[in-house]
Amino acid sequence: MPDHTILSPFAEPLRRALRARAADGAVPPLADVDPHATPGFDGDKADGKAALATRSEELTRLQELLFAQSTRADAAGPAPSVLLVVQAMDTAGKGGIMRHVVGAMDPQGVDVAAFKAPTQEERAHDFLWRIRPHLPEPGFLAVFDRSHYEDVLVHRVRGLSPLATVEERYGLIRAFEEEITAGGTRIVKVMLHISKEEQRERLEARLDEPEKHWKFNPGDVDERAHWDAYMDAYRIAMERTDTETAPWFVVPADRKWYARLAVQELLIETLQGLELTWPEADFDVEEQRRRLAAG
Amino acid sequence: MPDHTILSPFAEPLRRALRARAADGAVPPLADVDPHATPGFDGDKADGKAALATRSEELTRLQELLFAQSTRADAAGPAPSVLLVVQAMDTAGKGGIMRHVVGAMDPQGVDVAAFKAPTQEERAHDFLWRIRPHLPEPGFLAVFDRSHYEDVLVHRVRGLSPLATVEERYGLIRAFEEEITAGGTRIVKVMLHISKEEQRERLEARLDEPEKHWKFNPGDVDERAHWDAYMDAYRIAMERTDTETAPWFVVPADRKWYARLAVQELLIETLQGLELTWPEADFDVEEQRRRLAAG
């Protein structure tokens, strides 16, 4: 059997184990989720790193299979695509996810978009205006490093928009994501969940190394004073925008190796769910062999 | 000494060894360059693969250093950026360069743009119109998988534009690249050089594996009939657009491992040439430590 039959290192599908919405339909407070836990995974850090390397081959294969769909000429509609949304408090490990999980795939079929504070031009438009150009093309996997959710997270906590506007946006986001899904895009939304204490240690580590100073932003310390409000804003956002087709997952992230392994597996499960097959040749293979042999 | 002092595995700078323009100022015909050679590298395939892994750390470090520049608030002008243009005949190994060289860097600071046959909208505009949006932002490394050079390569060989138009484009490209350079972008242009025989073997290999059929395009076989015309069009394009600030390099590519190692080293040399340093803190480190300790 080929390598890609290697099983998931997790005891159960992560789409179930890490889903933000509980079986009773509610999204529990983030205080109920232990950021240091490793749901579904039995091993330690060394096991986790080994599993990441092994499963990376499967993710790479599945992403190539997705990319191959873009060449289908016979498709009834556009080829499928995948959108991974990553949200988190600062230092929670978004960068590591980009390097170690996203970076392991073929850059030809993967687009990473980092959404920073909006420009003046972007602020002059609807909050989804700057998002649309970065949606995945058919066959592509797009990754959002922050996203349209900033407009209901920081905007809610810091009052950057009136509360009524924030409230309206949850519905606009649901409609937006429903539209994207209808167009053939599978959406996976991840919140990397770290503890406030772990964040302090990571920020201190950045101060300890001059080569990391450029990553430190004093504004990140300001935000710590609003930690509980952020956790609440995350819970509300997930409660209001988690749907069957655009689900939210809470990934414990105090252990970086676990968060990476979990996001990798969520991508694998999503790609497997597409049940893709390699496109068949739309040409005569033997005829092409003869033409090649002739010159 | 830190790891990054590990020396280049090449006997001399590749910017000299692989430069398309010879010392006498002319660009010799591609028939004079052995696609199977490994200029400047003494080892075999195993050595080459080991060197690629080792040097990957240095490339990653330099690319992070480039990315860090984008946070400089005190900059006199925009932060520097790098543009790698990769051109080649089909199967020459562009995909492998993207996966193994470009893919080893942090996807957060790297943008890959693949230029396929232009759309109707793109054809309605100047040939550089679709290129501009993909130029690197300050601190970024952009990679073009094919580029504006298609408009003087396939257009010349297949007569897609009048010859006078193609002739005019060389000058337009020089002016365009001069403008980009003036804006702070270092340009590296690479032609992956394979033999016609090696291409035949690679195309046959795609036919042998049903999982690779989606990568096979019968049109690629048609192009083989124009091989010599393509080699001539490449030579003319390099002759007319190789400049000190936007140089062309011919990378022998019959051995995939060599081509990857060489492109990696050309990127390293380019980044080293920027002589970047880590941005210094624009905040009081001790004050931030106190604030963090307080909460």
Coordinates of C-alpha atoms in Angstrom, one line a residue:
Chain A
M1 CA 0.0 0.0 0.0
P2 CA 1.3 3.5 -0.7
D3 CA 2.4 5.8 2.1
H4 CA -0.7 7.9 2.0
T5 CA -2.7 5.2 3.7
I6 CA -0.8 6.0 6.9
L7 CA -3.5 6.8 9.4
S8 CA -4.1 10.0 11.3
P9 CA -2.2 10.1 14.6
F10 CA -5.4 11.2 16.3
A11 CA -7.8 9.0 18.2
E12 CA -10.8 10.6 16.5
P13 CA -11.5 13.0 13.7
L14 CA -10.4 16.5 14.7
R15 CA -13.4 18.0 13.0
R16 CA -15.3 16.5 15.9
A17 CA -12.7 16.7 18.7
L18 CA -11.9 20.4 18.2
R19 CA -15.1 21.8 16.9
A20 CA -15.9 25.1 18.7
R21 CA -19.7 24.3 18.9
A22 CA -20.4 21.7 21.4
A23 CA -22.9 18.8 20.9
D24 CA -25.6 20.8 22.7
G25 CA -25.3 23.6 20.1
A26 CA -23.6 26.2 22.2
V27 CA -20.1 27.5 21.9
P28 CA -18.7 27.3 25.5
P29 CA -16.4 30.0 26.9
L30 CA -12.8 29.7 26.0
A31 CA -12.0 29.5 29.7
D32 CA -13.4 25.9 29.5
V33 CA -10.8 24.9 27.0
D34 CA -7.3 24.0 28.3
P35 CA -4.7 25.7 26.1
H36 CA -2.1 23.2 27.2
A37 CA -4.2 20.1 26.3
T38 CA -3.5 17.9 23.3
P39 CA -7.0 16.5 22.4
G40 CA -6.9 13.2 20.6
F41 CA -3.2 12.9 20.7
D42 CA -1.4 10.5 23.0
G43 CA 2.2 11.2 22.4
D44 CA 4.7 13.8 23.6
K45 CA 6.6 16.5 21.7
A46 CA 9.0 14.2 20.0
D47 CA 6.1 12.0 18.8
G48 CA 4.2 15.1 17.6
K49 CA 7.2 16.4 15.6
A50 CA 7.6 13.0 14.0
A51 CA 3.9 12.8 13.2
L52 CA 4.0 16.2 11.6
A53 CA 6.8 15.2 9.2
T54 CA 5.1 11.9 8.3
R55 CA 1.7 13.5 7.7
S56 CA 3.2 16.3 5.8
E57 CA 3.6 13.9 2.9
E58 CA -0.1 13.1 2.9
L59 CA -1.0 16.8 3.1
T60 CA 1.3 17.5 0.2
R61 CA -0.2 14.7 -1.9
L62 CA -3.8 15.9 -1.2
Q63 CA -2.9 19.5 -2.0
E64 CA -1.4 18.4 -5.3
L65 CA -4.6 16.5 -6.0
L66 CA -6.6 19.6 -5.4
F67 CA -4.3 21.6 -7.6
A68 CA -4.6 19.0 -10.4
Q69 CA -8.4 19.6 -10.4
S70 CA -7.8 23.1 -11.9
T71 CA -6.8 21.4 -15.2
R72 CA -10.0 19.5 -15.6
A73 CA -11.6 20.7 -18.8
D74 CA -14.7 18.6 -18.4
A75 CA -15.8 20.0 -15.0
A76 CA -19.5 20.6 -14.4
G77 CA -18.6 23.7 -12.4
P78 CA -15.4 25.3 -11.1
A79 CA -12.9 23.0 -9.5
P80 CA -13.0 22.9 -5.7
S81 CA -10.8 25.1 -3.5
V82 CA -10.1 25.4 0.2
L83 CA -9.9 28.4 2.5
L84 CA -8.1 28.2 5.9
V85 CA -8.8 31.1 8.2
V86 CA -6.3 31.5 11.1
Q87 CA -7.2 33.8 14.0
A88 CA -5.3 34.2 17.2
M89 CA -4.0 36.5 19.9
D90 CA -0.5 37.7 19.2
T91 CA 2.3 35.1 19.6
A92 CA -0.2 32.2 19.5
G93 CA 1.8 30.7 16.7
K94 CA 0.3 31.8 13.4
G95 CA 3.8 32.3 12.0
G96 CA 4.8 28.7 12.9
I97 CA 1.6 27.4 11.2
M98 CA 2.5 29.3 8.1
R99 CA 6.1 28.0 8.1
H100 CA 5.7 24.4 9.2
V101 CA 2.2 23.4 8.0
V102 CA 1.4 25.7 5.1
G103 CA 5.0 26.0 4.0
A104 CA 5.3 22.2 3.6
M105 CA 2.9 22.3 0.7
D106 CA 3.7 23.4 -2.9
P107 CA 3.8 27.2 -3.1
Q108 CA 2.5 27.0 -6.6
G109 CA -1.0 26.0 -5.4
V110 CA -1.1 27.9 -2.1
D111 CA -1.8 31.5 -1.5
V112 CA -1.1 33.2 1.9
A113 CA -2.8 36.5 2.6
A114 CA -1.9 38.4 5.7
F115 CA -4.4 41.0 6.7
K116 CA -2.9 43.8 8.8
A117 CA -4.5 47.0 9.9
P118 CA -6.5 48.2 6.9
T119 CA -5.2 51.1 4.8
Q120 CA -7.1 54.3 4.3
E121 CA -8.4 53.0 1.0
E122 CA -9.5 49.7 2.6
R123 CA -11.3 51.5 5.4
A124 CA -13.2 53.5 2.9
H125 CA -14.9 50.3 1.6
D126 CA -17.1 47.7 3.1
F127 CA -15.1 45.4 5.4
L128 CA -15.3 42.5 3.0
W129 CA -13.9 44.5 0.1
R130 CA -10.3 43.8 0.8
I131 CA -11.0 40.1 1.5
R132 CA -12.5 39.1 -1.8
P133 CA -9.4 39.4 -4.0
H134 CA -7.7 36.9 -1.8
L135 CA -10.3 34.1 -2.0
P136 CA -8.8 30.9 -3.5
E137 CA -9.0 30.3 -7.3
P138 CA -10.3 26.9 -8.3
G139 CA -7.8 24.2 -7.3
F140 CA -6.0 26.5 -4.9
L141 CA -5.7 26.5 -1.1
A142 CA -5.8 30.0 0.4
V143 CA -4.7 30.8 3.9
F144 CA -5.8 33.9 5.7
D145 CA -3.4 35.1 8.4
R146 CA -6.0 37.2 10.3
S147 CA -9.1 37.9 8.2
H148 CA -12.5 39.6 8.1
Y149 CA -13.0 38.4 11.7
E150 CA -10.8 41.2 12.9
D151 CA -13.8 43.4 12.1
V152 CA -15.8 41.6 14.8
L153 CA -13.0 40.9 17.2
V154 CA -10.8 44.0 17.7
H155 CA -13.6 46.2 16.5
R156 CA -15.9 44.8 19.3
V157 CA -13.3 44.9 22.0
R158 CA -11.8 48.3 21.2
G159 CA -15.0 49.9 20.0
L160 CA -13.5 50.6 16.5
S161 CA -17.0 50.3 15.1
P162 CA -20.4 50.9 16.8
L163 CA -21.7 47.7 18.5
A164 CA -24.7 47.7 16.1
T165 CA -22.3 47.6 13.2
V166 CA -20.4 44.7 14.7
E167 CA -23.7 42.9 15.4
E168 CA -24.7 43.3 11.7
R169 CA -21.4 41.9 10.5
Y170 CA -21.9 38.5 11.9
G171 CA -24.9 38.0 9.6
L172 CA -22.9 39.6 6.7
I173 CA -20.1 37.1 7.3
R174 CA -22.4 34.2 7.4
A175 CA -23.9 35.2 4.1
F176 CA -20.4 35.9 2.6
E177 CA -19.1 32.5 3.7
E178 CA -22.3 30.8 2.4
E179 CA -21.7 32.4 -1.0
I180 CA -18.1 31.2 -1.1
T181 CA -19.1 27.7 -0.1
A182 CA -21.7 27.6 -2.9
G183 CA -19.0 28.6 -5.3
G184 CA -17.0 25.4 -4.4
T185 CA -14.8 26.5 -1.6
R186 CA -14.4 24.5 1.6
I187 CA -13.9 26.7 4.6
V188 CA -11.9 25.8 7.7
K189 CA -11.7 28.4 10.5
V190 CA -9.2 28.0 13.3
M191 CA -8.7 29.9 16.5
L192 CA -5.2 29.2 18.0
H193 CA -5.9 29.2 21.7
I194 CA -3.1 30.2 24.1
S195 CA -3.1 31.2 27.7
K196 CA -2.3 34.7 28.9
E197 CA 0.6 33.3 30.8
E198 CA 2.1 31.6 27.8
Q199 CA 1.8 34.8 25.8
R200 CA 3.7 36.7 28.5
E201 CA 6.6 34.2 28.2
R202 CA 6.6 34.4 24.4
L203 CA 6.7 38.2 24.4
E204 CA 9.5 38.1 27.0
A205 CA 11.4 35.8 24.8
R206 CA 11.2 38.3 22.0
L207 CA 12.6 41.0 24.2
D208 CA 15.5 38.7 25.2
E209 CA 16.8 38.4 21.7
P210 CA 17.8 41.5 19.7
E211 CA 17.2 39.6 16.5
K212 CA 13.6 39.2 17.5
H213 CA 12.9 42.8 18.5
W214 CA 11.4 43.6 15.1
K215 CA 8.6 41.1 15.9
F216 CA 7.8 42.9 19.2
N217 CA 5.1 45.6 19.2
P218 CA 4.4 47.5 22.4
G219 CA 0.8 47.6 21.3
D220 CA 0.6 43.9 22.0
V221 CA 1.1 44.5 25.7
D222 CA -1.7 47.1 25.6
E223 CA -4.0 44.4 24.3
R224 CA -3.3 42.1 27.2
A225 CA -5.3 44.4 29.4
H226 CA -8.4 43.3 27.3
W227 CA -7.7 39.6 27.4
D228 CA -11.0 38.5 28.8
A229 CA -12.9 40.8 26.5
Y230 CA -11.1 39.2 23.5
M231 CA -11.9 35.7 24.7
D232 CA -15.5 36.8 25.0
A233 CA -15.5 38.4 21.5
Y234 CA -14.0 35.2 20.1
R235 CA -16.7 33.1 21.7
I236 CA -19.5 35.4 20.4
A237 CA -18.0 35.4 16.9
M238 CA -17.7 31.6 16.8
E239 CA -21.2 31.3 18.3
R240 CA -22.6 33.5 15.5
T241 CA -20.6 32.3 12.5
D242 CA -19.9 28.6 13.1
T243 CA -22.0 26.7 10.5
E244 CA -21.9 23.2 9.2
T245 CA -20.2 24.4 6.0
A246 CA -17.9 27.0 7.6
P247 CA -17.1 25.5 11.0
W248 CA -14.8 26.9 13.7
F249 CA -12.2 24.9 15.5
V250 CA -10.5 25.8 18.8
V251 CA -6.9 24.5 18.7
P252 CA -5.0 24.5 22.0
A253 CA -1.8 26.3 21.2
D254 CA 0.3 26.5 24.4
R255 CA 2.2 23.6 22.9
K256 CA 3.3 24.8 19.5
W257 CA 4.0 21.2 18.2
Y258 CA 0.4 20.2 19.0
A259 CA -1.2 23.2 17.3
R260 CA 0.8 22.6 14.1
L261 CA -0.1 18.9 14.0
A262 CA -3.8 19.7 14.7
V263 CA -4.1 22.3 11.9
Q264 CA -2.3 20.0 9.5
E265 CA -4.8 17.2 10.3
L266 CA -7.8 19.6 9.9
L267 CA -6.5 20.4 6.5
I268 CA -6.0 16.8 5.6
E269 CA -9.5 15.9 6.8
T270 CA -11.0 18.8 4.8
L271 CA -9.1 17.7 1.6
Q272 CA -10.0 14.1 2.1
G273 CA -13.6 15.1 2.4
L274 CA -13.5 16.4 -1.2
E275 CA -13.0 12.8 -2.4
L276 CA -10.8 13.9 -5.3
T277 CA -9.4 11.7 -8.0
W278 CA -6.6 12.4 -10.4
P279 CA -7.9 13.9 -13.7
E280 CA -7.9 11.4 -16.5
A281 CA -6.0 12.1 -19.7
D282 CA -8.1 14.0 -22.3
F283 CA -5.7 12.9 -25.0
D284 CA -4.6 9.5 -26.5
V285 CA -1.6 8.4 -24.5
E286 CA -0.2 6.1 -27.1
E287 CA -0.5 8.7 -29.8
Q288 CA 1.5 11.1 -27.7
R289 CA 4.2 8.5 -27.1
R290 CA 4.6 8.0 -30.9
R291 CA 4.8 11.8 -31.4
L292 CA 7.5 12.1 -28.8
A293 CA 9.5 9.2 -30.2
A294 CA 9.4 10.8 -33.6
G295 CA 11.3 13.9 -32.4
Chain B
M1 CA 30.3 31.4 14.9
P2 CA 26.7 30.9 14.0
D3 CA 25.6 28.4 11.3
H4 CA 25.0 31.1 8.7
T5 CA 28.7 31.4 8.1
I6 CA 28.7 28.1 6.4
L7 CA 30.3 28.8 3.0
S8 CA 28.8 28.4 -0.4
P9 CA 29.3 24.9 -1.8
F10 CA 30.4 26.5 -5.1
A11 CA 34.0 27.2 -6.1
E12 CA 33.2 30.8 -7.2
P13 CA 30.2 33.2 -7.0
L14 CA 27.4 31.9 -9.3
R15 CA 26.6 35.5 -10.3
R16 CA 29.8 35.2 -12.2
A17 CA 29.9 31.5 -13.2
L18 CA 26.3 31.4 -14.6
R19 CA 25.9 34.9 -16.0
A20 CA 24.4 34.7 -19.5
R21 CA 26.5 37.5 -20.8
A22 CA 30.1 36.5 -21.3
A23 CA 33.1 38.5 -20.4
D24 CA 33.4 39.8 -24.0
G25 CA 29.9 41.4 -23.6
A26 CA 28.0 38.9 -25.9
V27 CA 25.5 36.3 -24.9
P28 CA 26.7 33.1 -26.5
P29 CA 24.2 30.6 -28.1
L30 CA 22.6 28.2 -25.7
A31 CA 24.1 25.3 -27.7
D32 CA 27.4 26.4 -26.2
V33 CA 26.2 25.7 -22.7
D34 CA 26.1 22.0 -21.6
P35 CA 22.7 21.4 -19.9
H36 CA 24.3 18.4 -18.1
A37 CA 27.1 20.4 -16.5
T38 CA 27.4 21.4 -12.9
P39 CA 29.5 24.6 -13.0
G40 CA 31.3 25.4 -9.9
F41 CA 30.1 22.3 -8.0
D42 CA 32.4 19.4 -7.4
G43 CA 30.1 16.9 -5.8
D44 CA 27.6 14.3 -7.0
K45 CA 23.8 14.1 -6.6
A46 CA 24.0 13.1 -2.9
D47 CA 26.4 15.9 -2.1
G48 CA 24.1 18.3 -4.0
K49 CA 21.0 17.2 -2.1
A50 CA 22.9 17.5 1.2
A51 CA 24.2 21.0 0.3
L52 CA 20.6 22.1 -0.6
A53 CA 19.4 21.1 2.8
T54 CA 22.3 22.9 4.6
R55 CA 22.1 26.1 2.6
S56 CA 18.3 26.2 2.9
E57 CA 18.8 27.4 6.5
E58 CA 20.9 30.3 5.3
L59 CA 18.4 31.2 2.6
T60 CA 15.6 31.1 5.2
R61 CA 17.6 33.3 7.5
L62 CA 18.3 35.9 4.8
Q63 CA 14.7 35.9 3.6
E64 CA 13.5 36.5 7.2
L65 CA 16.1 39.3 7.4
L66 CA 14.6 40.8 4.3
F67 CA 11.1 40.5 5.6
A68 CA 12.1 42.1 8.9
Q69 CA 13.0 45.3 6.9
S70 CA 9.4 45.8 6.2
T71 CA 8.9 46.8 9.8
R72 CA 11.5 49.6 9.7
A73 CA 9.7 52.8 10.5
D74 CA 12.9 54.9 10.1
A75 CA 13.6 53.9 6.6
A76 CA 14.8 56.6 4.2
G77 CA 12.9 54.9 1.4
P78 CA 10.9 51.7 0.9
A79 CA 12.5 48.5 2.3
P80 CA 14.3 46.5 -0.3
S81 CA 12.6 43.5 -2.1
V82 CA 13.7 40.8 -4.5
L83 CA 12.2 39.5 -7.7
L84 CA 13.2 36.1 -9.1
V85 CA 12.1 35.5 -12.7
V86 CA 12.2 31.8 -13.8
Q87 CA 11.8 31.0 -17.4
A88 CA 12.3 27.6 -19.1
M89 CA 11.1 25.2 -21.7
D90 CA 8.4 22.8 -20.3
T91 CA 9.5 20.1 -17.9
A92 CA 12.8 22.0 -17.2
G93 CA 12.1 21.9 -13.5
K94 CA 10.3 25.2 -12.6
G95 CA 7.9 23.2 -10.4
G96 CA 10.8 21.6 -8.5
I97 CA 12.4 25.0 -8.0
M98 CA 9.1 26.3 -6.5
R99 CA 8.8 23.3 -4.2
H100 CA 12.3 22.7 -3.1
V101 CA 13.9 26.2 -3.2
V102 CA 11.1 28.7 -2.9
G103 CA 9.0 26.4 -0.7
A104 CA 11.8 26.2 1.9
M105 CA 11.3 29.8 2.7
D106 CA 8.6 31.3 4.9
P107 CA 5.4 31.6 2.9
Q108 CA 4.5 34.8 4.8
G109 CA 7.2 36.8 3.0
V110 CA 7.2 35.0 -0.4
D111 CA 4.8 35.5 -3.3
V112 CA 4.7 33.1 -6.2
A113 CA 2.9 34.3 -9.4
A114 CA 2.4 31.8 -12.2
F115 CA 1.8 33.5 -15.6
K116 CA -0.2 31.3 -17.9
A117 CA -1.6 32.2 -21.3
P118 CA -3.2 35.6 -20.8
T119 CA -6.9 36.0 -20.4
Q120 CA -9.0 38.1 -22.8
E121 CA -8.9 41.0 -20.4
E122 CA -5.1 40.8 -20.0
R123 CA -4.6 40.6 -23.8
A124 CA -6.6 43.8 -24.1
H125 CA -4.0 45.7 -22.1
D126 CA -0.3 46.4 -22.5
F127 CA 1.8 43.2 -21.9
L128 CA 3.2 44.5 -18.6
W129 CA -0.3 45.4 -17.2
R130 CA -0.8 42.0 -15.7
I131 CA 2.7 41.8 -14.3
R132 CA 2.7 45.0 -12.2
P133 CA 0.3 43.8 -9.5
H134 CA 2.6 40.9 -8.7
L135 CA 5.8 42.9 -8.1
P136 CA 7.1 42.4 -4.6
E137 CA 6.0 44.6 -1.8
P138 CA 8.8 46.1 0.4
G139 CA 10.5 43.3 2.4
F140 CA 9.0 40.6 0.1
L141 CA 10.5 38.1 -2.2
A142 CA 8.4 37.6 -5.4
V143 CA 8.9 34.7 -7.7
F144 CA 7.6 34.7 -11.3
D145 CA 6.9 31.3 -12.8
R146 CA 7.1 32.5 -16.4
S147 CA 6.8 36.2 -16.8
H148 CA 6.7 39.2 -19.2
Y149 CA 9.4 37.3 -21.1
E150 CA 6.8 35.1 -22.6
D151 CA 5.8 38.1 -24.7
V152 CA 9.2 38.1 -26.4
L153 CA 9.8 34.3 -26.4
V154 CA 6.7 32.4 -27.5
H155 CA 5.5 35.6 -29.3
R156 CA 8.7 35.7 -31.3
V157 CA 8.8 32.0 -32.1
R158 CA 5.1 31.5 -32.9
G159 CA 4.5 34.9 -34.4
L160 CA 1.8 35.8 -31.8
S161 CA 2.9 39.5 -32.2
P162 CA 4.5 41.2 -35.2
L163 CA 8.3 41.1 -35.1
A164 CA 8.4 44.9 -34.8
T165 CA 6.3 44.7 -31.7
V166 CA 8.5 42.0 -30.2
E167 CA 11.6 44.2 -31.0
E168 CA 10.0 47.2 -29.3
R169 CA 9.3 45.1 -26.2
Y170 CA 13.0 44.4 -25.3
G171 CA 13.4 48.2 -24.7
L172 CA 10.1 48.4 -22.8
I173 CA 11.3 45.5 -20.6
R174 CA 14.6 47.2 -19.9
A175 CA 12.9 50.4 -18.9
F176 CA 10.4 48.5 -16.8
E177 CA 13.1 46.6 -14.9
E178 CA 15.1 49.8 -14.5
E179 CA 12.1 51.4 -12.9
I180 CA 11.6 48.4 -10.6
T181 CA 15.3 48.5 -9.6
A182 CA 15.1 52.2 -8.9
G183 CA 12.2 51.4 -6.5
G184 CA 14.4 49.1 -4.4
T185 CA 13.9 45.7 -6.0
R186 CA 16.8 43.4 -6.8
I187 CA 16.1 41.4 -9.9
V188 CA 17.4 37.9 -10.6
K189 CA 16.5 36.3 -13.9
V190 CA 17.0 32.6 -14.5
M191 CA 16.7 30.4 -17.5
L192 CA 16.6 26.7 -16.7
H193 CA 18.5 25.1 -19.5
I194 CA 17.6 21.5 -20.4
S195 CA 18.4 19.5 -23.5
K196 CA 15.8 18.4 -26.0
E197 CA 16.6 14.8 -25.2
E198 CA 16.1 15.3 -21.5
Q199 CA 12.8 16.9 -22.1
R200 CA 11.6 13.9 -24.2
E201 CA 12.5 11.6 -21.3
R202 CA 10.6 13.8 -18.8
L203 CA 7.5 14.0 -21.0
E204 CA 7.6 10.2 -21.5
A205 CA 7.8 9.8 -17.7
R206 CA 4.6 11.8 -17.4
L207 CA 2.9 9.5 -19.9
D208 CA 4.0 6.5 -18.0
E209 CA 2.2 7.5 -14.8
P210 CA -1.6 8.0 -14.9
E211 CA -1.2 10.2 -11.8
K212 CA 0.9 12.6 -13.9
H213 CA -1.3 12.8 -16.9
W214 CA -2.8 16.0 -15.8
K215 CA 0.6 17.6 -16.1
F216 CA 0.9 16.5 -19.7
N217 CA -0.2 18.9 -22.5
P218 CA 0.0 17.7 -26.1
G219 CA 0.8 21.2 -27.0
D220 CA 4.2 20.8 -25.3
V221 CA 5.1 18.2 -28.0
D222 CA 4.1 20.7 -30.7
E223 CA 6.6 23.2 -29.2
R224 CA 9.4 20.7 -29.6
A225 CA 9.4 21.2 -33.3
H226 CA 10.5 24.8 -32.7
W227 CA 13.2 24.0 -30.2
D228 CA 16.1 25.7 -32.0
A229 CA 13.9 28.8 -32.6
Y230 CA 13.2 28.9 -28.9
M231 CA 16.9 28.7 -28.0
D232 CA 17.5 31.5 -30.4
A233 CA 14.7 33.6 -28.9
Y234 CA 16.1 33.0 -25.4
R235 CA 19.5 34.1 -26.6
I236 CA 18.2 37.3 -28.2
A237 CA 16.0 38.1 -25.2
M238 CA 19.0 37.7 -22.8
E239 CA 21.3 39.6 -25.1
R240 CA 18.8 42.5 -25.2
T241 CA 17.7 42.6 -21.6
D242 CA 20.6 41.5 -19.5
T243 CA 21.9 44.5 -17.5
E244 CA 24.1 44.9 -14.5
T245 CA 21.0 45.5 -12.3
A246 CA 18.8 42.9 -13.9
P247 CA 21.1 40.1 -15.0
W248 CA 20.3 36.8 -16.6
F249 CA 21.7 33.5 -15.5
V250 CA 21.7 30.3 -17.5
V251 CA 21.3 27.4 -15.1
P252 CA 22.1 23.9 -16.5
A253 CA 19.0 21.9 -15.6
D254 CA 19.4 18.3 -16.9
R255 CA 20.4 17.5 -13.4
K256 CA 17.5 18.7 -11.3
W257 CA 19.5 18.7 -8.1
Y258 CA 22.1 21.0 -9.6
A259 CA 19.5 23.5 -10.9
R260 CA 17.9 23.7 -7.5
L261 CA 21.1 24.2 -5.7
A262 CA 22.2 26.8 -8.2
V263 CA 19.0 28.9 -8.0
Q264 CA 19.2 28.7 -4.2
E265 CA 22.7 30.0 -4.3
L266 CA 21.8 32.8 -6.7
L267 CA 19.1 33.9 -4.2
I268 CA 21.5 33.7 -1.3
E269 CA 24.1 35.8 -3.2
T270 CA 21.4 38.4 -4.1
L271 CA 20.2 38.6 -0.5
Q272 CA 23.7 38.8 0.9
G273 CA 24.4 41.7 -1.6
L274 CA 21.7 43.7 0.2
E275 CA 23.9 43.7 3.4
L276 CA 20.9 43.8 5.7
T277 CA 20.9 44.0 9.5
W278 CA 18.2 43.3 12.0
P279 CA 16.1 46.3 12.7
E280 CA 16.8 47.8 16.1
A281 CA 14.1 48.3 18.7
D282 CA 12.2 51.6 18.4
F283 CA 11.0 51.1 22.0
D284 CA 12.6 50.8 25.5
V285 CA 13.2 47.1 26.1
E286 CA 13.4 47.4 29.9
E287 CA 10.2 49.4 30.0
Q288 CA 8.4 46.7 28.0
R289 CA 9.8 44.0 30.4
R290 CA 8.3 45.9 33.3
R291 CA 5.0 46.3 31.6
L292 CA 4.8 42.6 30.8
A293 CA 5.8 41.6 34.4
A294 CA 3.0 43.8 35.7
G295 CA 0.3 41.7 33.9

